[in-house]
PDB file of C-alpha atoms and ligand atoms in Angstrom:
ATOM      1  CA  UNK K  24     188.371 153.802  13.076  1.00 89.00           C
ATOM      2  CA  UNK K  25     188.013 156.845  15.308  1.00 96.00           C
ATOM      3  CA  UNK K  26     185.680 156.357  18.290  1.00 98.00           C
ATOM      4  CA  UNK K  27     184.192 159.369  20.072  1.00 98.00           C
ATOM      5  CA  UNK K  28     182.761 158.530  23.486  1.00 98.00           C
ATOM      6  CA  UNK K  29     180.136 160.617  25.257  1.00 98.00           C
ATOM      7  CA  UNK K  30     178.373 160.209  28.545  1.00 98.00           C
ATOM      8  CA  UNK K  31     175.125 161.810  27.355  1.00 98.00           C
ATOM      9  CA  UNK K  32     174.074 162.706  23.812  1.00 98.00           C
ATOM     10  CA  UNK K  33     170.805 164.070  22.456  1.00 98.00           C
ATOM     11  CA  UNK K  34     171.081 161.446  19.709  1.00 98.00           C
ATOM     12  CA  UNK K  35     174.349 159.857  18.566  1.00 98.00           C
ATOM     13  CA  UNK K  36     173.038 160.086  14.972  1.00 98.00           C
ATOM     14  CA  UNK K  37     172.763 163.870  15.370  1.00 98.00           C
ATOM     15  CA  UNK K  38     176.264 164.099  16.880  1.00 98.00           C
ATOM     16  CA  UNK K  39     177.613 162.057  13.955  1.00 98.00           C
ATOM     17  CA  UNK K  40     175.904 164.370  11.433  1.00 98.00           C
ATOM     18  CA  UNK K  41     177.632 167.391  12.960  1.00 97.00           C
ATOM     19  CA  UNK K  42     180.979 165.586  12.840  1.00 97.00           C
ATOM     20  CA  UNK K  43     180.458 164.773   9.145  1.00 97.00           C
ATOM     21  CA  UNK K  44     179.663 168.430   8.417  1.00 96.00           C
ATOM     22  CA  UNK K  45     182.881 169.378  10.239  1.00 96.00           C
ATOM     23  CA  UNK K  46     184.945 167.042   8.050  1.00 95.00           C
ATOM     24  CA  UNK K  47     184.988 163.704   9.908  1.00 96.00           C
ATOM     25  CA  UNK K  48     186.462 160.679   8.149  1.00 97.00           C
ATOM     26  CA  UNK K  49     184.425 157.720   6.975  1.00 97.00           C
ATOM     27  CA  UNK K  50     183.837 155.115   9.732  1.00 97.00           C
ATOM     28  CA  UNK K  51     183.900 157.711  12.515  1.00 98.00           C
ATOM     29  CA  UNK K  52     182.021 156.189  15.466  1.00 98.00           C
ATOM     30  CA  UNK K  53     180.046 157.994  18.183  1.00 98.00           C
ATOM     31  CA  UNK K  54     178.979 156.090  21.280  1.00 98.00           C
ATOM     32  CA  UNK K  55     176.981 157.369  24.261  1.00 98.00           C
ATOM     33  CA  UNK K  56     176.077 155.916  27.658  1.00 97.00           C
ATOM     34  CA  UNK K  57     172.633 157.468  27.423  1.00 96.00           C
ATOM     35  CA  UNK K  58     170.560 159.540  24.976  1.00 98.00           C
ATOM     36  CA  UNK K  59     168.015 162.166  25.904  1.00 97.00           C
ATOM     37  CA  UNK K  60     166.463 162.438  22.436  1.00 97.00           C
ATOM     38  CA  UNK K  61     167.111 159.000  21.000  1.00 97.00           C
ATOM     39  CA  UNK K  62     165.372 158.614  17.642  1.00 97.00           C
ATOM     40  CA  UNK K  63     163.669 155.582  16.153  1.00 95.00           C
ATOM     41  CA  UNK K  64     162.412 155.055  12.617  1.00 91.00           C
ATOM     42  CA  UNK K  65     159.595 157.289  11.294  1.00 86.00           C
ATOM     43  CA  UNK K  66     160.207 159.995  13.909  1.00 88.00           C
ATOM     44  CA  UNK K  67     159.477 157.644  16.800  1.00 90.00           C
ATOM     45  CA  UNK K  68     161.330 157.960  20.069  1.00 93.00           C
ATOM     46  CA  UNK K  69     164.042 155.467  20.996  1.00 95.00           C
ATOM     47  CA  UNK K  70     163.970 155.107  24.747  1.00 94.00           C
ATOM     48  CA  UNK K  71     167.649 155.222  25.746  1.00 95.00           C
ATOM     49  CA  UNK K  72     168.283 154.658  29.464  1.00 94.00           C
ATOM     50  CA  UNK K  73     171.776 154.291  30.885  1.00 94.00           C
ATOM     51  CA  UNK K  74     173.013 150.723  30.491  1.00 95.00           C
ATOM     52  CA  UNK K  75     172.086 150.370  26.812  1.00 97.00           C
ATOM     53  CA  UNK K  76     174.498 150.671  23.901  1.00 98.00           C
ATOM     54  CA  UNK K  77     173.881 153.676  21.632  1.00 98.00           C
ATOM     55  CA  UNK K  78     176.182 153.972  18.684  1.00 98.00           C
ATOM     56  CA  UNK K  79     176.335 155.709  15.304  1.00 98.00           C
ATOM     57  CA  UNK K  80     178.838 155.164  12.517  1.00 98.00           C
ATOM     58  CA  UNK K  81     179.271 157.810   9.794  1.00 98.00           C
ATOM     59  CA  UNK K  82     180.105 156.109   6.495  1.00 97.00           C
ATOM     60  CA  UNK K  83     180.800 157.582   3.064  1.00 96.00           C
ATOM     61  CA  UNK K  84     178.219 155.720   0.984  1.00 94.00           C
ATOM     62  CA  UNK K  85     175.931 155.903  -2.056  1.00 92.00           C
ATOM     63  CA  UNK K  86     172.326 156.841  -1.418  1.00 90.00           C
ATOM     64  CA  UNK K  87     170.919 153.819  -3.287  1.00 88.00           C
ATOM     65  CA  UNK K  88     172.951 151.382  -1.177  1.00 90.00           C
ATOM     66  CA  UNK K  89     171.537 152.578   2.149  1.00 92.00           C
ATOM     67  CA  UNK K  90     168.726 149.936   2.299  1.00 91.00           C
ATOM     68  CA  UNK K  91     171.307 147.134   2.006  1.00 91.00           C
ATOM     69  CA  UNK K  92     173.593 148.894   4.490  1.00 93.00           C
ATOM     70  CA  UNK K  93     170.664 149.036   6.848  1.00 94.00           C
ATOM     71  CA  UNK K  94     169.881 145.297   6.508  1.00 94.00           C
ATOM     72  CA  UNK K  95     173.565 144.444   6.906  1.00 94.00           C
ATOM     73  CA  UNK K  96     173.636 146.435  10.128  1.00 96.00           C
ATOM     74  CA  UNK K  97     170.687 144.442  11.500  1.00 96.00           C
ATOM     75  CA  UNK K  98     172.555 141.276  10.558  1.00 96.00           C
ATOM     76  CA  UNK K  99     175.724 142.531  12.310  1.00 97.00           C
ATOM     77  CA  UNK K 100     173.687 143.164  15.474  1.00 97.00           C
ATOM     78  CA  UNK K 101     172.164 139.655  15.315  1.00 97.00           C
ATOM     79  CA  UNK K 102     175.645 138.123  14.909  1.00 96.00           C
ATOM     80  CA  UNK K 103     176.906 140.180  17.855  1.00 97.00           C
ATOM     81  CA  UNK K 104     174.073 138.936  20.060  1.00 97.00           C
ATOM     82  CA  UNK K 105     174.762 135.368  18.955  1.00 96.00           C
ATOM     83  CA  UNK K 106     178.372 135.804  20.155  1.00 95.00           C
ATOM     84  CA  UNK K 107     176.909 136.718  23.544  1.00 95.00           C
ATOM     85  CA  UNK K 108     174.829 133.526  23.507  1.00 95.00           C
ATOM     86  CA  UNK K 109     171.448 134.929  22.501  1.00 96.00           C
ATOM     87  CA  UNK K 110     169.704 133.780  19.323  1.00 95.00           C
ATOM     88  CA  UNK K 111     168.124 136.715  17.518  1.00 95.00           C
ATOM     89  CA  UNK K 112     165.752 137.040  14.569  1.00 95.00           C
ATOM     90  CA  UNK K 113     165.394 139.918  12.138  1.00 96.00           C
ATOM     91  CA  UNK K 114     162.120 141.550  11.294  1.00 95.00           C
ATOM     92  CA  UNK K 115     162.381 143.478   8.038  1.00 95.00           C
ATOM     93  CA  UNK K 116     163.877 145.910   7.657  1.00 92.00           C
ATOM     94  CA  UNK K 117     166.052 145.830  10.738  1.00 87.00           C
ATOM     95  CA  UNK K 118     164.317 145.194  14.024  1.00 93.00           C
ATOM     96  CA  UNK K 119     166.276 142.678  16.055  1.00 96.00           C
ATOM     97  CA  UNK K 120     164.062 140.400  18.122  1.00 96.00           C
ATOM     98  CA  UNK K 121     164.432 137.679  20.709  1.00 96.00           C
ATOM     99  CA  UNK K 122     161.331 135.482  20.829  1.00 93.00           C
ATOM    100  CA  UNK K 123     159.265 138.292  19.331  1.00 92.00           C
ATOM    101  CA  UNK K 124     160.510 141.014  21.691  1.00 95.00           C
ATOM    102  CA  UNK K 125     162.614 143.871  20.423  1.00 96.00           C
ATOM    103  CA  UNK K 126     166.177 143.890  21.741  1.00 97.00           C
ATOM    104  CA  UNK K 127     167.782 146.282  19.246  1.00 98.00           C
ATOM    105  CA  UNK K 128     166.944 148.684  16.431  1.00 97.00           C
ATOM    106  CA  UNK K 129     168.744 150.305  13.526  1.00 97.00           C
ATOM    107  CA  UNK K 130     168.179 153.771  12.083  1.00 97.00           C
ATOM    108  CA  UNK K 131     170.137 154.657   8.948  1.00 96.00           C
ATOM    109  CA  UNK K 132     169.901 158.267   7.814  1.00 96.00           C
ATOM    110  CA  UNK K 133     171.343 159.837   4.675  1.00 95.00           C
ATOM    111  CA  UNK K 134     173.303 163.053   4.542  1.00 94.00           C
ATOM    112  CA  UNK K 135     175.203 164.996   1.896  1.00 94.00           C
ATOM    113  CA  UNK K 136     178.586 166.572   2.324  1.00 91.00           C
ATOM    114  CA  UNK K 137     178.943 167.841  -1.221  1.00 89.00           C
ATOM    115  CA  UNK K 138     179.847 166.227  -3.510  1.00 90.00           C
ATOM    116  CA  UNK K 139     179.593 163.006  -1.504  1.00 93.00           C
ATOM    117  CA  UNK K 140     176.737 161.138   0.156  1.00 96.00           C
ATOM    118  CA  UNK K 141     176.968 159.684   3.674  1.00 97.00           C
ATOM    119  CA  UNK K 142     175.044 157.146   5.682  1.00 97.00           C
ATOM    120  CA  UNK K 143     174.660 157.635   9.412  1.00 98.00           C
ATOM    121  CA  UNK K 144     174.235 154.118  10.730  1.00 98.00           C
ATOM    122  CA  UNK K 145     172.647 154.235  14.195  1.00 98.00           C
ATOM    123  CA  UNK K 146     172.262 151.182  16.424  1.00 98.00           C
ATOM    124  CA  UNK K 147     170.567 150.943  19.799  1.00 98.00           C
ATOM    125  CA  UNK K 148     170.948 147.721  21.800  1.00 98.00           C
ATOM    126  CA  UNK K 149     169.071 147.079  25.031  1.00 97.00           C
ATOM    127  CA  UNK K 150     172.117 145.543  26.643  1.00 97.00           C
ATOM    128  CA  UNK K 151     172.535 146.238  30.376  1.00 95.00           C
ATOM    129  CA  UNK K 152     169.272 148.059  30.828  1.00 91.00           C
ATOM    130  CA  UNK K 153     166.596 146.266  32.852  1.00 90.00           C
ATOM    131  CA  UNK K 154     162.937 145.925  31.944  1.00 90.00           C
ATOM    132  CA  UNK K 155     162.077 148.166  34.919  1.00 90.00           C
ATOM    133  CA  UNK K 156     164.026 150.950  33.190  1.00 88.00           C
ATOM    134  CA  UNK K 157     161.405 151.074  30.392  1.00 89.00           C
ATOM    135  CA  UNK K 158     157.972 152.668  30.499  1.00 90.00           C
ATOM    136  CA  UNK K 159     155.245 150.186  31.488  1.00 92.00           C
ATOM    137  CA  UNK K 160     153.675 150.177  28.023  1.00 90.00           C
ATOM    138  CA  UNK K 161     156.955 148.983  26.479  1.00 88.00           C
ATOM    139  CA  UNK K 162     157.787 146.212  28.943  1.00 90.00           C
ATOM    140  CA  UNK K 163     155.753 143.555  27.114  1.00 90.00           C
ATOM    141  CA  UNK K 164     157.325 144.452  23.764  1.00 93.00           C
ATOM    142  CA  UNK K 165     161.012 144.766  24.589  1.00 95.00           C
ATOM    143  CA  UNK K 166     163.700 142.656  26.118  1.00 96.00           C
ATOM    144  CA  UNK K 167     167.301 143.282  27.135  1.00 96.00           C
ATOM    145  CA  UNK K 168     170.468 141.256  26.871  1.00 96.00           C
ATOM    146  CA  UNK K 169     170.803 141.394  30.642  1.00 96.00           C
ATOM    147  CA  UNK K 170     167.366 139.929  31.223  1.00 94.00           C
ATOM    148  CA  UNK K 171     167.880 137.240  28.549  1.00 96.00           C
ATOM    149  CA  UNK K 172     171.243 136.164  29.996  1.00 96.00           C
ATOM    150  CA  UNK K 173     170.584 136.785  33.658  1.00 95.00           C
ATOM    151  CA  UNK K 174     173.810 138.763  34.041  1.00 95.00           C
ATOM    152  CA  UNK K 175     175.413 142.010  32.923  1.00 95.00           C
ATOM    153  CA  UNK K 176     177.446 142.220  29.751  1.00 96.00           C
ATOM    154  CA  UNK K 177     180.450 144.402  28.994  1.00 96.00           C
ATOM    155  CA  UNK K 178     179.245 147.207  26.709  1.00 97.00           C
ATOM    156  CA  UNK K 179     182.818 147.979  25.596  1.00 96.00           C
ATOM    157  CA  UNK K 180     183.368 144.471  24.267  1.00 96.00           C
ATOM    158  CA  UNK K 181     179.848 144.431  22.826  1.00 97.00           C
ATOM    159  CA  UNK K 182     180.758 147.551  20.853  1.00 98.00           C
ATOM    160  CA  UNK K 183     184.001 145.959  19.687  1.00 98.00           C
ATOM    161  CA  UNK K 184     182.165 142.836  18.456  1.00 98.00           C
ATOM    162  CA  UNK K 185     179.481 144.941  16.799  1.00 98.00           C
ATOM    163  CA  UNK K 186     181.981 147.072  14.873  1.00 98.00           C
ATOM    164  CA  UNK K 187     183.950 143.977  13.812  1.00 97.00           C
ATOM    165  CA  UNK K 188     180.713 142.269  12.660  1.00 96.00           C
ATOM    166  CA  UNK K 189     179.654 145.372  10.770  1.00 96.00           C
ATOM    167  CA  UNK K 190     183.010 145.504   8.967  1.00 95.00           C
ATOM    168  CA  UNK K 191     182.702 141.785   8.183  1.00 93.00           C
ATOM    169  CA  UNK K 192     179.191 141.883   6.695  1.00 92.00           C
ATOM    170  CA  UNK K 193     179.413 145.346   5.160  1.00 91.00           C
ATOM    171  CA  UNK K 194     178.138 145.003   1.588  1.00 85.00           C
ATOM    172  CA  UNK K 195     180.696 145.009  -1.186  1.00 82.00           C
ATOM    173  CA  UNK K 196     179.905 146.514  -4.557  1.00 78.00           C
ATOM    174  CA  UNK K 197     178.856 144.463  -7.563  1.00 70.00           C
ATOM    175  CA  UNK K 198     177.268 141.066  -6.960  1.00 66.00           C
ATOM    176  CA  UNK K 199     174.392 140.531  -4.597  1.00 66.00           C
ATOM    177  CA  UNK K 200     175.830 141.206  -1.165  1.00 69.00           C
ATOM    178  CA  UNK K 201     176.257 138.026   0.855  1.00 81.00           C
ATOM    179  CA  UNK K 202     174.797 139.994   3.770  1.00 86.00           C
ATOM    180  CA  UNK K 203     171.381 139.777   2.089  1.00 89.00           C
ATOM    181  CA  UNK K 204     171.485 135.967   1.883  1.00 88.00           C
ATOM    182  CA  UNK K 205     172.684 135.710   5.477  1.00 90.00           C
ATOM    183  CA  UNK K 206     169.929 138.141   6.428  1.00 92.00           C
ATOM    184  CA  UNK K 207     167.291 135.928   4.795  1.00 92.00           C
ATOM    185  CA  UNK K 208     168.318 132.982   7.000  1.00 91.00           C
ATOM    186  CA  UNK K 209     167.503 134.963  10.134  1.00 92.00           C
ATOM    187  CA  UNK K 210     164.474 136.781   8.804  1.00 93.00           C
ATOM    188  CA  UNK K 211     161.451 135.979  10.969  1.00 92.00           C
ATOM    189  CA  UNK K 212     158.758 137.009   8.455  1.00 94.00           C
ATOM    190  CA  UNK K 213     159.499 135.188   5.191  1.00 95.00           C
ATOM    191  CA  UNK K 214     156.588 132.962   4.162  1.00 95.00           C
ATOM    192  CA  UNK K 215     154.224 134.735   6.557  1.00 95.00           C
ATOM    193  CA  UNK K 216     151.084 136.706   5.926  1.00 96.00           C
ATOM    194  CA  UNK K 217     151.916 140.317   6.674  1.00 96.00           C
ATOM    195  CA  UNK K 218     150.676 143.891   6.386  1.00 96.00           C
ATOM    196  CA  UNK K 219     153.262 146.608   5.752  1.00 96.00           C
ATOM    197  CA  UNK K 220     152.501 150.263   6.335  1.00 95.00           C
ATOM    198  CA  UNK K 221     154.274 152.314   3.648  1.00 94.00           C
ATOM    199  CA  UNK K 222     154.129 156.001   2.752  1.00 90.00           C
ATOM    200  CA  UNK K 223     151.879 155.032  -0.185  1.00 92.00           C
ATOM    201  CA  UNK K 224     149.468 152.974   1.911  1.00 94.00           C
ATOM    202  CA  UNK K 225     149.151 149.441   3.216  1.00 96.00           C
ATOM    203  CA  UNK K 226     150.598 146.432   1.388  1.00 97.00           C
ATOM    204  CA  UNK K 227     149.124 143.067   2.401  1.00 97.00           C
ATOM    205  CA  UNK K 228     150.195 139.610   1.328  1.00 97.00           C
ATOM    206  CA  UNK K 229     152.823 136.921   1.828  1.00 97.00           C
ATOM    207  CA  UNK K 230     156.396 138.052   2.545  1.00 97.00           C
ATOM    208  CA  UNK K 231     158.209 136.225  -0.260  1.00 96.00           C
ATOM    209  CA  UNK K 232     161.787 137.419  -0.252  1.00 95.00           C
ATOM    210  CA  UNK K 233     164.305 140.185   0.343  1.00 94.00           C
ATOM    211  CA  UNK K 234     165.719 141.293  -3.004  1.00 93.00           C
ATOM    212  CA  UNK K 235     169.404 142.193  -3.616  1.00 89.00           C
ATOM    213  CA  UNK K 236     168.604 145.891  -3.040  1.00 89.00           C
ATOM    214  CA  UNK K 237     167.210 145.084   0.401  1.00 91.00           C
ATOM    215  CA  UNK K 238     163.547 145.590  -0.583  1.00 94.00           C
ATOM    216  CA  UNK K 239     160.822 143.317   0.796  1.00 96.00           C
ATOM    217  CA  UNK K 240     159.037 141.331  -1.922  1.00 97.00           C
ATOM    218  CA  UNK K 241     155.371 140.766  -1.075  1.00 97.00           C
ATOM    219  CA  UNK K 242     152.967 138.542  -3.001  1.00 97.00           C
ATOM    220  CA  UNK K 243     149.704 140.470  -3.006  1.00 97.00           C
ATOM    221  CA  UNK K 244     146.377 139.668  -4.669  1.00 96.00           C
ATOM    222  CA  UNK K 245     147.499 141.988  -7.509  1.00 94.00           C
ATOM    223  CA  UNK K 246     150.906 140.361  -7.999  1.00 96.00           C
ATOM    224  CA  UNK K 247     154.372 140.895  -6.555  1.00 97.00           C
ATOM    225  CA  UNK K 248     155.193 144.241  -4.970  1.00 96.00           C
ATOM    226  CA  UNK K 249     158.651 145.406  -3.894  1.00 96.00           C
ATOM    227  CA  UNK K 250     158.566 147.549  -0.772  1.00 96.00           C
ATOM    228  CA  UNK K 251     161.549 149.841  -0.224  1.00 93.00           C
ATOM    229  CA  UNK K 252     160.537 151.200   3.155  1.00 91.00           C
ATOM    230  CA  UNK K 253     157.835 150.523   5.677  1.00 93.00           C
ATOM    231  CA  UNK K 254     156.785 149.045   8.989  1.00 92.00           C
ATOM    232  CA  UNK K 255     155.321 145.587   9.382  1.00 94.00           C
ATOM    233  CA  UNK K 256     152.284 145.751  11.619  1.00 91.00           C
ATOM    234  CA  UNK K 257     152.847 143.856  14.857  1.00 77.00           C
ATOM    235  CA  UNK K 258     149.731 141.687  14.662  1.00 67.00           C
ATOM    236  CA  UNK K 259     150.113 140.768  10.978  1.00 64.00           C
TER     237      UNK K 259
HETATM  238  C1  BTN P  30     164.146 151.776  15.490  1.00 92.24           C
HETATM  239  O1  BTN P  30     164.040 150.572  15.767  1.00 92.24           O
HETATM  240  O2  BTN P  30     163.149 152.486  15.308  1.00 92.24           O
HETATM  241  C2  BTN P  30     165.529 152.350  15.330  1.00 92.24           C
HETATM  242  C3  BTN P  30     166.184 152.667  16.639  1.00 92.24           C
HETATM  243  C4  BTN P  30     167.585 153.238  16.475  1.00 92.24           C
HETATM  244  C5  BTN P  30     168.168 153.735  17.778  1.00 92.24           C
HETATM  245  C6  BTN P  30     169.594 154.165  17.642  1.00 92.24           C
HETATM  246  S1  BTN P  30     170.361 154.458  19.206  1.00 92.24           S
HETATM  247  C7  BTN P  30     171.743 155.157  18.422  1.00 92.24           C
HETATM  248  C8  BTN P  30     171.221 155.993  17.280  1.00 92.24           C
HETATM  249  N1  BTN P  30     170.875 157.313  17.755  1.00 92.24           N
HETATM  250  C9  BTN P  30     169.563 157.541  17.678  1.00 92.24           C
HETATM  251  O3  BTN P  30     168.997 158.590  18.027  1.00 92.24           O
HETATM  252  N2  BTN P  30     168.940 156.482  17.153  1.00 92.24           N
HETATM  253  C10 BTN P  30     169.863 155.418  16.840  1.00 92.24           C
END
C-alpha cells in the first residue's frame, strides 16, 4: 500500500482522483495534516483543522459495490475508535457518532479510469482537534477523540489501525458481506422512527434493516422502501 503524505491538501479525495488519473495503483492512500477545502456528503463542507486525520484511499472497484464499501468504511472507523477505547455508533449511511455527536465521516466518490471504475474512499476523523477548533455552531454537534479520551492520540498509529481495519472488513464478492451484519450491530437507527431526505423527496417510517447492498430499508405507511442514498434528519 503506497501512502502519500501531505501537510496541506485542498481535499485528499481530490488529490487521490488526480493520482488515479495519472495511473496510481489500487489502494493508494493520501493523508493530510489539514484540508482547506475538505468536502462532506452532498457538497457540504468538512471542517478540517490541523490535528484531525484526513485520509483517502483510491480503490479499483465496481460502481454498484460502492454503497457497501461506504458502509464497510464506517464500520472500519468505528472499530478503529473502539481500539482507542471509545465506543462508537453508526448512523446510516456512514456517520460515526459518540453519544449522538459526530466524530468522523466518510465520503465515497466514484471515478472512471477507462475501462475500470474506482472508488475514492475518504475518511475524516476528529482525532486531536479540540472543540475550540470548530466554529461555534458545530460545537454542540461534534466531538473529538481527544476530548472523549482527555488526552492526545497518535495520528500515525490511528491511520495504521484504520487501514488495517478497512482491509479486514473490506467486502468480498459473492455472499452478503459480513461487514453489513457487523454494521447492523452498531447501527444507532434500526427500529427507530426516522425521516430520510433523498433526491426524490422525504421518506418517513421505521428504519427496519440494512440490506446486503447497503441500502436502508424503511417501513413506510405505503410499504417497505429501500433507500440507496440520503440523509437522516437529525431530529427524526
Ligand atoms: C461527511 O460526513 O459528510 C463526510 C466527510 C468526509 C470527510 C473526508 S476528510 C478526507 C476526505 N477528503 C475530503 O475532502 N473529504 C473526505
